[in-house]
Amino acid sequence: MRKSNLVLDRTEGTEEEAADAPAPGRAPARDGIDDRVQGWWDQLTHAKARDLYCYGMTVDELLPDGRVVVAGKPMLMFASYSYLGLIGHPKIDGAATEAISRYGTGTHGVRLLAGTLPVHRELERAIARFKGTEDALTFSSGYATNLAAITALLTRRDVVICDSLDHASIVDGAVLSRVTFWRFQHNDLGGLERRLQRAGDRGKLVVTDAVFSMDGDVADLPGIVDLCRRHGARLMVDEAHSLGVLGKTGRGVEEHFGMAAGIDIKMGTLSKTIPSAGGYLAGSAKLINMYRHHSRPYIFSAAITPAQAAAATAALQVIEEEPHRVAKVQHNAARLVSGLKAMGLNTLRSETPIVPMICGSQERAYAAARHCHRRGLFVLPVTHPAVPEGLSRLRLTTSALHGDEDIDEALGILESAARAVGLS
Ligand SMILES: *Cc1c(COP(=O)(O)O)cnc(C)c1O
């Protein structure tokens, strides 16, 4: 077993020398590119030297009780997106193994040419059924899905209006489309309405995360749907953190609010609750047909592998067959939020398994994370620019694998961390 510090891997010293050496055969350039590369190197070296670097920790083993083994030590995992604890589920692993034995490990192609297998169409039918749409389409990642969803639909005449906390892939899709791109303040429906009015009769697409990935709060879907209807705008919702998490049967944000319709483009990933990789769009048959033939991330990037597709299909079945998992993660989220609140800590408006514990400064967030790591709790700090300055936090996530005793153990460690960094 390699010995390494949990938060600081000091085994990379040899790369430092490599970075200093000039590339062979290249004259020194004054274009600033080397300076930028060096700048990143210096920043990282500085962070590591001050023990402020704790990303990319290697998880050596996943234990069945939801703990993980890092550097030889079991840790309570409170930083995973495996909300329903489906990684390693025998039915899902079995489906992936069977797909490999039947089709092998790759597809050697994009879907439109030779890359479509029965497992892809089965998955798309399963997604459409699960989300209550006519059809669905899968992409190689959730990130690529958001690029596709916006770039293929809009032209320069159109306007895309996003919540300020929407995921980076939505922002990138809007930028890549070269459309007019406006953002409204997080969950500020007045701000959304003013922008819809200003857009007038141009084509309008409103895009929101269902559950916001840094704050853990839920978009006001009824309010947003109402505004979109009144102003003739299309609505796209990113369900990366709500699929399997919101609603009695885990079908997502519409089920959470008891709404049957209102979302034109339902986007999600196969990499969070669903233990696979890839992303999907679900919607009307005509819309999906357009994406199938007109979106560059679909046309120019290879199909997801047979094992990924089969695993995702099986995972949707498991969510339907084992609804107790959905109830459990919702119970755990409530227990974690109320426990932190009872200690007087700020969890913003989280009501999901993503629970921010606000620490304030970046230094406090890192110190709190290190305190937790030393006590066997795997959590990660999130700081500026991912979140606003002064709102650095520990970003906690709970899963259906946690028992009440795990939540309480984590709360105990978090309480001591809060005290150690002067939060309470
Ligand atoms: C993770 C995430 C994505 C990207 O999904 P990947 O499958 O990881 O590429 C998109 N949107 C949101 C809100 C996410 O959290």
XYZ file of C-alpha atoms and ligand atoms in Angstrom:
439
model
C 0.000 0.000 0.000
C 1.395 3.363 -1.024
C 1.765 5.717 1.905
C 0.321 9.135 1.288
C -1.150 11.991 3.210
C -4.917 12.131 2.830
C -5.123 15.711 1.752
C -1.676 16.182 0.348
C 0.063 13.814 -1.958
C 3.744 14.689 -1.819
C 4.876 11.950 -4.159
C 5.035 14.114 -7.255
C 8.346 15.915 -6.749
C 9.977 14.550 -9.867
C 7.444 16.275 -12.118
C 8.593 19.600 -10.753
C 11.998 19.204 -12.345
C 10.368 18.125 -15.597
C 8.318 21.329 -15.743
C 11.395 23.506 -15.437
C 13.174 21.931 -18.373
C 12.645 23.683 -21.731
C 10.871 21.595 -24.347
C 13.518 20.066 -26.598
C 13.973 21.823 -29.925
C 11.748 24.819 -29.156
C 13.092 28.370 -29.022
C 11.995 30.363 -25.932
C 8.758 32.197 -26.739
C 7.490 35.490 -25.314
C 3.844 34.845 -26.103
C 2.851 34.379 -22.464
C 1.789 30.763 -22.875
C 4.711 29.402 -20.864
C 3.972 31.961 -18.151
C 0.394 30.788 -17.910
C 1.448 27.157 -17.663
C 4.033 28.113 -15.041
C 1.453 30.187 -13.178
C -0.776 27.150 -12.725
C 2.196 25.102 -11.630
C 3.223 27.684 -9.035
C -0.307 28.029 -7.700
C -0.599 24.297 -7.199
C 2.846 23.964 -5.650
C 1.983 26.775 -3.255
C -1.331 25.164 -2.298
C 0.310 21.793 -1.703
C 3.071 23.353 0.382
C 0.471 25.011 2.598
C -1.488 21.775 2.879
C -4.418 23.377 1.045
C -4.764 20.812 -1.702
C -7.197 17.963 -1.210
C -8.574 17.109 -4.631
C -8.218 13.939 -6.621
C -7.739 11.700 -3.591
C -7.548 8.109 -4.772
C -10.372 5.965 -3.473
C -8.887 2.474 -3.335
C -11.964 0.514 -2.392
C -15.721 0.913 -2.019
C -17.081 -0.966 0.992
C -20.638 -2.332 0.954
C -21.711 -0.151 3.880
C -20.987 2.998 1.889
C -17.564 3.641 3.407
C -14.515 3.965 1.198
C -10.878 3.068 1.734
C -8.412 5.920 1.196
C -4.713 5.457 1.895
C -5.492 2.225 3.721
C -8.055 3.797 6.020
C -11.851 3.363 5.896
C -13.681 6.687 5.704
C -17.322 7.696 5.871
C -18.110 8.914 2.350
C -20.002 12.215 2.294
C -18.812 13.491 -1.075
C -20.211 11.042 -3.608
C -23.058 11.465 -6.104
C -24.094 7.855 -5.652
C -27.321 9.108 -4.088
C -29.108 5.764 -4.122
C -25.977 3.696 -3.452
C -26.341 1.808 -6.725
C -22.640 1.308 -7.490
C -21.943 -2.418 -7.324
C -25.625 -3.418 -7.344
C -25.621 -7.060 -8.549
C -28.372 -6.539 -11.100
C -26.572 -3.558 -12.646
C -23.154 -5.221 -12.636
C -24.738 -8.334 -14.134
C -26.311 -6.356 -16.983
C -22.984 -4.665 -17.757
C -21.120 -7.988 -17.742
C -23.672 -9.587 -20.033
C -23.434 -6.654 -22.455
C -19.655 -7.032 -22.575
C -19.871 -10.744 -23.267
C -22.362 -10.104 -26.060
C -20.981 -6.930 -27.686
C -17.488 -6.395 -26.276
C -16.179 -3.226 -24.675
C -16.520 -0.509 -27.324
C -18.656 0.576 -30.245
C -15.991 1.759 -32.684
C -18.198 4.485 -33.932
C -20.689 7.258 -33.618
C -24.338 6.383 -33.226
C -25.486 7.611 -36.645
C -22.993 5.436 -38.497
C -22.116 1.993 -37.160
C -22.296 2.717 -33.428
C -25.926 1.948 -32.557
C -26.592 -1.341 -30.757
C -29.843 -2.747 -29.353
C -28.644 -1.784 -25.854
C -28.652 1.901 -26.885
C -32.235 1.840 -28.137
C -33.329 -0.163 -25.071
C -31.799 2.484 -22.834
C -33.431 5.335 -24.730
C -36.812 3.665 -24.515
C -36.293 3.080 -20.790
C -35.365 6.739 -20.218
C -38.382 7.956 -22.207
C -40.644 5.682 -20.172
C -39.093 6.747 -16.868
C -39.363 10.446 -17.711
C -42.791 10.181 -19.395
C -41.702 11.464 -22.808
C -42.122 10.212 -26.374
C -38.435 9.613 -26.985
C -34.932 10.090 -25.604
C -31.377 10.258 -26.881
C -28.071 9.485 -25.147
C -24.730 11.270 -25.420
C -21.207 10.427 -24.320
C -21.422 12.631 -21.195
C -23.780 14.970 -19.401
C -21.461 17.811 -20.297
C -21.706 16.997 -24.015
C -25.477 16.670 -23.629
C -25.850 20.245 -22.430
C -23.659 21.522 -25.265
C -25.873 19.616 -27.719
C -29.174 20.681 -26.199
C -28.499 24.391 -26.579
C -26.299 24.598 -29.688
C -28.530 22.424 -31.885
C -31.753 24.211 -30.962
C -30.871 27.902 -31.058
C -29.554 30.367 -33.618
C -27.996 33.786 -33.151
C -31.420 35.440 -33.252
C -32.493 33.600 -30.108
C -32.067 34.241 -26.415
C -31.099 31.767 -23.701
C -31.940 32.739 -20.131
C -30.277 30.863 -17.265
C -30.273 30.855 -13.480
C -26.972 32.304 -12.245
C -26.128 29.025 -10.471
C -26.691 26.785 -13.494
C -23.984 24.223 -14.210
C -20.896 25.160 -16.236
C -21.902 22.891 -19.119
C -25.079 24.964 -19.606
C -23.047 28.159 -19.654
C -20.638 26.610 -22.153
C -23.536 25.492 -24.361
C -24.897 29.032 -24.391
C -21.504 30.553 -25.162
C -20.820 28.039 -27.918
C -24.209 28.779 -29.530
C -23.285 32.455 -29.818
C -26.858 33.314 -28.865
C -27.770 36.250 -26.691
C -27.138 34.892 -23.210
C -28.699 36.389 -20.095
C -28.590 35.220 -16.509
C -31.001 36.007 -13.708
C -30.131 35.949 -10.007
C -30.478 32.556 -8.426
C -34.166 31.602 -8.186
C -35.266 35.241 -8.701
C -38.405 34.832 -10.767
C -38.879 38.599 -11.031
C -35.495 38.769 -12.741
C -36.489 35.943 -15.063
C -39.741 37.675 -15.978
C -37.988 40.965 -16.807
C -35.633 39.166 -19.159
C -38.487 37.271 -20.810
C -40.227 40.603 -21.420
C -37.073 42.172 -22.788
C -36.563 39.243 -25.193
C -39.885 40.104 -26.835
C -40.760 37.848 -29.736
C -37.314 36.356 -30.214
C -36.922 32.601 -29.708
C -36.517 32.039 -25.972
C -35.060 29.088 -24.072
C -35.013 29.119 -20.274
C -32.556 26.662 -18.710
C -32.375 25.729 -15.041
C -30.872 23.032 -12.873
C -33.599 21.167 -10.975
C -31.388 20.773 -7.897
C -28.519 23.247 -7.719
C -25.259 21.399 -7.422
C -23.512 23.722 -4.943
C -26.434 24.895 -2.780
C -28.678 21.814 -2.795
C -31.872 23.823 -3.173
C -34.651 23.084 -5.654
C -35.682 25.325 -8.545
C -39.160 26.851 -8.283
C -40.467 24.771 -11.150
C -44.154 25.784 -10.892
C -43.199 29.466 -11.007
C -40.760 28.990 -13.880
C -43.219 26.895 -15.929
C -45.892 29.538 -15.446
C -43.581 32.325 -16.662
C -42.405 30.281 -19.659
C -46.009 29.600 -20.669
C -47.041 33.230 -20.358
C -44.079 34.462 -22.400
C -43.969 31.701 -25.004
C -40.551 30.407 -23.913
C -39.264 26.838 -24.079
C -38.020 25.295 -20.834
C -35.069 22.967 -20.370
C -34.312 21.419 -16.965
C -31.040 19.709 -15.975
C -31.809 16.799 -13.643
C -28.228 15.736 -12.871
C -28.911 15.877 -9.111
C -32.658 15.210 -9.037
C -33.032 11.977 -10.988
C -33.583 9.238 -8.418
C -33.540 11.850 -5.670
C -36.692 13.974 -5.946
C -40.263 12.697 -5.988
C -41.782 9.691 -4.270
C -40.473 7.264 -6.908
C -37.339 9.236 -7.806
C -38.647 10.405 -11.161
C -37.380 13.873 -10.481
C -38.449 17.462 -10.161
C -41.867 17.207 -11.833
C -42.879 14.421 -9.491
C -41.580 16.474 -6.557
C -43.992 19.284 -7.434
C -46.805 16.983 -8.656
C -46.680 18.443 -12.161
C -47.462 16.394 -15.249
C -46.169 18.771 -17.920
C -44.264 21.982 -18.506
C -40.698 20.921 -19.312
C -39.888 20.799 -23.041
C -36.359 19.421 -22.760
C -35.546 17.047 -19.908
C -31.814 16.620 -19.509
C -29.969 14.311 -17.144
C -26.754 12.400 -16.645
C -26.068 8.691 -16.354
C -23.087 9.346 -14.096
C -24.546 10.318 -10.740
C -27.493 8.399 -9.275
C -27.152 6.056 -12.246
C -23.794 4.285 -11.871
C -22.644 4.572 -15.460
C -21.513 7.437 -17.693
C -23.229 9.468 -20.382
C -26.090 11.898 -20.586
C -29.573 12.047 -22.070
C -32.179 14.372 -23.515
C -35.829 13.345 -23.277
C -38.735 15.076 -24.962
C -41.127 14.942 -27.889
C -40.369 12.601 -30.791
C -39.864 15.577 -33.114
C -37.449 17.342 -30.803
C -35.401 14.196 -30.227
C -35.358 13.530 -33.968
C -33.815 16.949 -34.488
C -31.144 16.308 -31.867
C -30.419 12.912 -33.404
C -29.630 14.493 -36.760
C -28.462 17.975 -35.940
C -26.377 18.059 -32.755
C -22.632 17.983 -33.125
C -21.806 16.298 -29.776
C -24.055 13.426 -30.906
C -22.870 13.235 -34.502
C -19.156 13.665 -33.904
C -18.547 11.721 -30.692
C -18.646 7.961 -30.198
C -21.575 6.095 -28.667
C -21.495 5.145 -24.992
C -20.138 1.634 -24.540
C -22.416 -1.433 -24.377
C -21.648 -1.917 -20.681
C -22.503 1.717 -19.890
C -25.800 1.488 -21.749
C -26.853 -1.821 -20.216
C -25.864 -0.679 -16.719
C -27.937 2.484 -17.069
C -31.016 0.571 -18.271
C -30.712 -1.846 -15.353
C -30.280 1.047 -12.924
C -33.585 2.600 -14.013
C -35.249 -0.758 -13.335
C -33.650 -0.959 -9.897
C -34.898 2.528 -9.019
C -38.427 1.386 -9.895
C -38.131 -1.928 -8.083
C -36.490 -0.589 -4.909
C -38.316 2.624 -4.025
C -37.141 2.323 -0.408
C -33.785 3.689 -1.589
C -35.417 6.938 -2.675
C -37.242 7.256 0.636
C -33.979 6.556 2.489
C -31.879 9.212 0.788
C -34.631 11.772 1.361
C -34.791 10.804 5.038
C -30.994 11.091 5.317
C -30.952 14.500 3.648
C -33.505 15.812 6.129
C -31.571 14.345 9.082
C -28.295 15.884 7.922
C -29.797 19.330 7.306
C -31.665 19.442 10.603
C -28.620 18.179 12.512
C -26.413 20.947 11.123
C -29.097 23.567 11.709
C -29.441 22.419 15.304
C -25.738 23.244 15.760
C -26.420 26.739 14.479
C -24.626 26.116 11.160
C -25.708 27.655 7.868
C -26.920 25.185 5.224
C -28.430 27.824 2.899
C -31.749 26.532 1.551
C -30.755 22.933 1.019
C -33.562 20.399 1.042
C -31.780 17.640 -0.876
C -28.866 15.214 -0.325
C -26.500 18.055 -1.332
C -25.933 19.980 1.880
C -23.568 22.954 2.031
C -22.020 23.732 5.408
C -20.984 27.358 5.049
C -17.528 28.116 6.477
C -16.950 31.628 5.123
C -13.313 32.040 4.130
C -11.411 29.651 1.930
C -8.916 28.945 4.721
C -11.707 27.940 7.103
C -13.235 25.604 4.540
C -9.897 23.884 3.906
C -9.118 23.647 7.612
C -12.559 22.164 8.316
C -12.075 19.617 5.513
C -8.676 18.586 6.843
C -10.093 18.255 10.352
C -12.761 15.895 8.978
C -10.291 13.860 6.923
C -8.163 13.211 9.971
C -11.234 11.890 11.758
C -12.308 9.589 8.934
C -14.937 11.715 7.203
C -14.498 12.153 3.436
C -15.828 15.619 2.570
C -14.600 18.261 0.156
C -14.306 22.023 0.407
C -15.716 24.229 -2.348
C -14.311 27.720 -2.663
C -14.252 30.721 -4.991
C -14.676 30.821 -7.999
C -17.005 27.784 -7.833
C -19.042 29.640 -5.184
C -19.116 33.348 -4.239
C -16.278 34.807 -2.186
C -17.065 34.514 1.531
C -19.367 31.535 1.004
C -16.682 28.847 0.946
C -18.115 25.668 2.302
C -17.923 21.982 2.924
C -20.193 20.435 0.346
C -21.700 17.346 1.915
C -23.674 14.693 0.111
C -25.548 11.837 1.723
C -26.734 8.602 0.152
C -29.229 5.814 0.705
C -26.387 3.678 2.051
C -25.997 5.838 5.157
C -27.773 4.701 8.293
C -28.949 7.107 10.994
C -25.813 6.179 12.966
C -23.603 7.200 10.006
C -25.326 10.571 9.715
C -24.936 11.085 13.451
C -21.257 10.096 13.360
C -20.671 12.558 10.523
C -22.551 15.255 12.442
C -20.311 14.670 15.449
C -17.171 15.113 13.353
C -18.614 18.178 11.616
C -19.474 19.696 14.979
C -15.889 19.321 16.157
C -14.645 20.729 12.836
C -16.940 23.735 13.198
C -15.594 24.338 16.688
C -11.979 23.869 15.588
C -12.260 26.537 12.855
C -14.310 28.928 14.993
C -17.725 28.531 13.411
C -19.479 27.731 16.649
C -22.433 16.652 -13.343
C -23.325 17.604 -14.021
C -23.384 17.678 -15.409
C -22.420 16.922 -16.300
O -22.654 15.564 -16.291
P -21.479 14.526 -16.628
O -22.223 13.290 -16.954
O -20.631 14.407 -15.413
O -20.714 15.067 -17.801
C -24.314 18.518 -15.975
N -25.137 19.281 -15.205
C -25.093 19.247 -13.868
C -26.019 20.104 -13.074
C -24.177 18.420 -13.226
O -24.102 18.422 -11.899
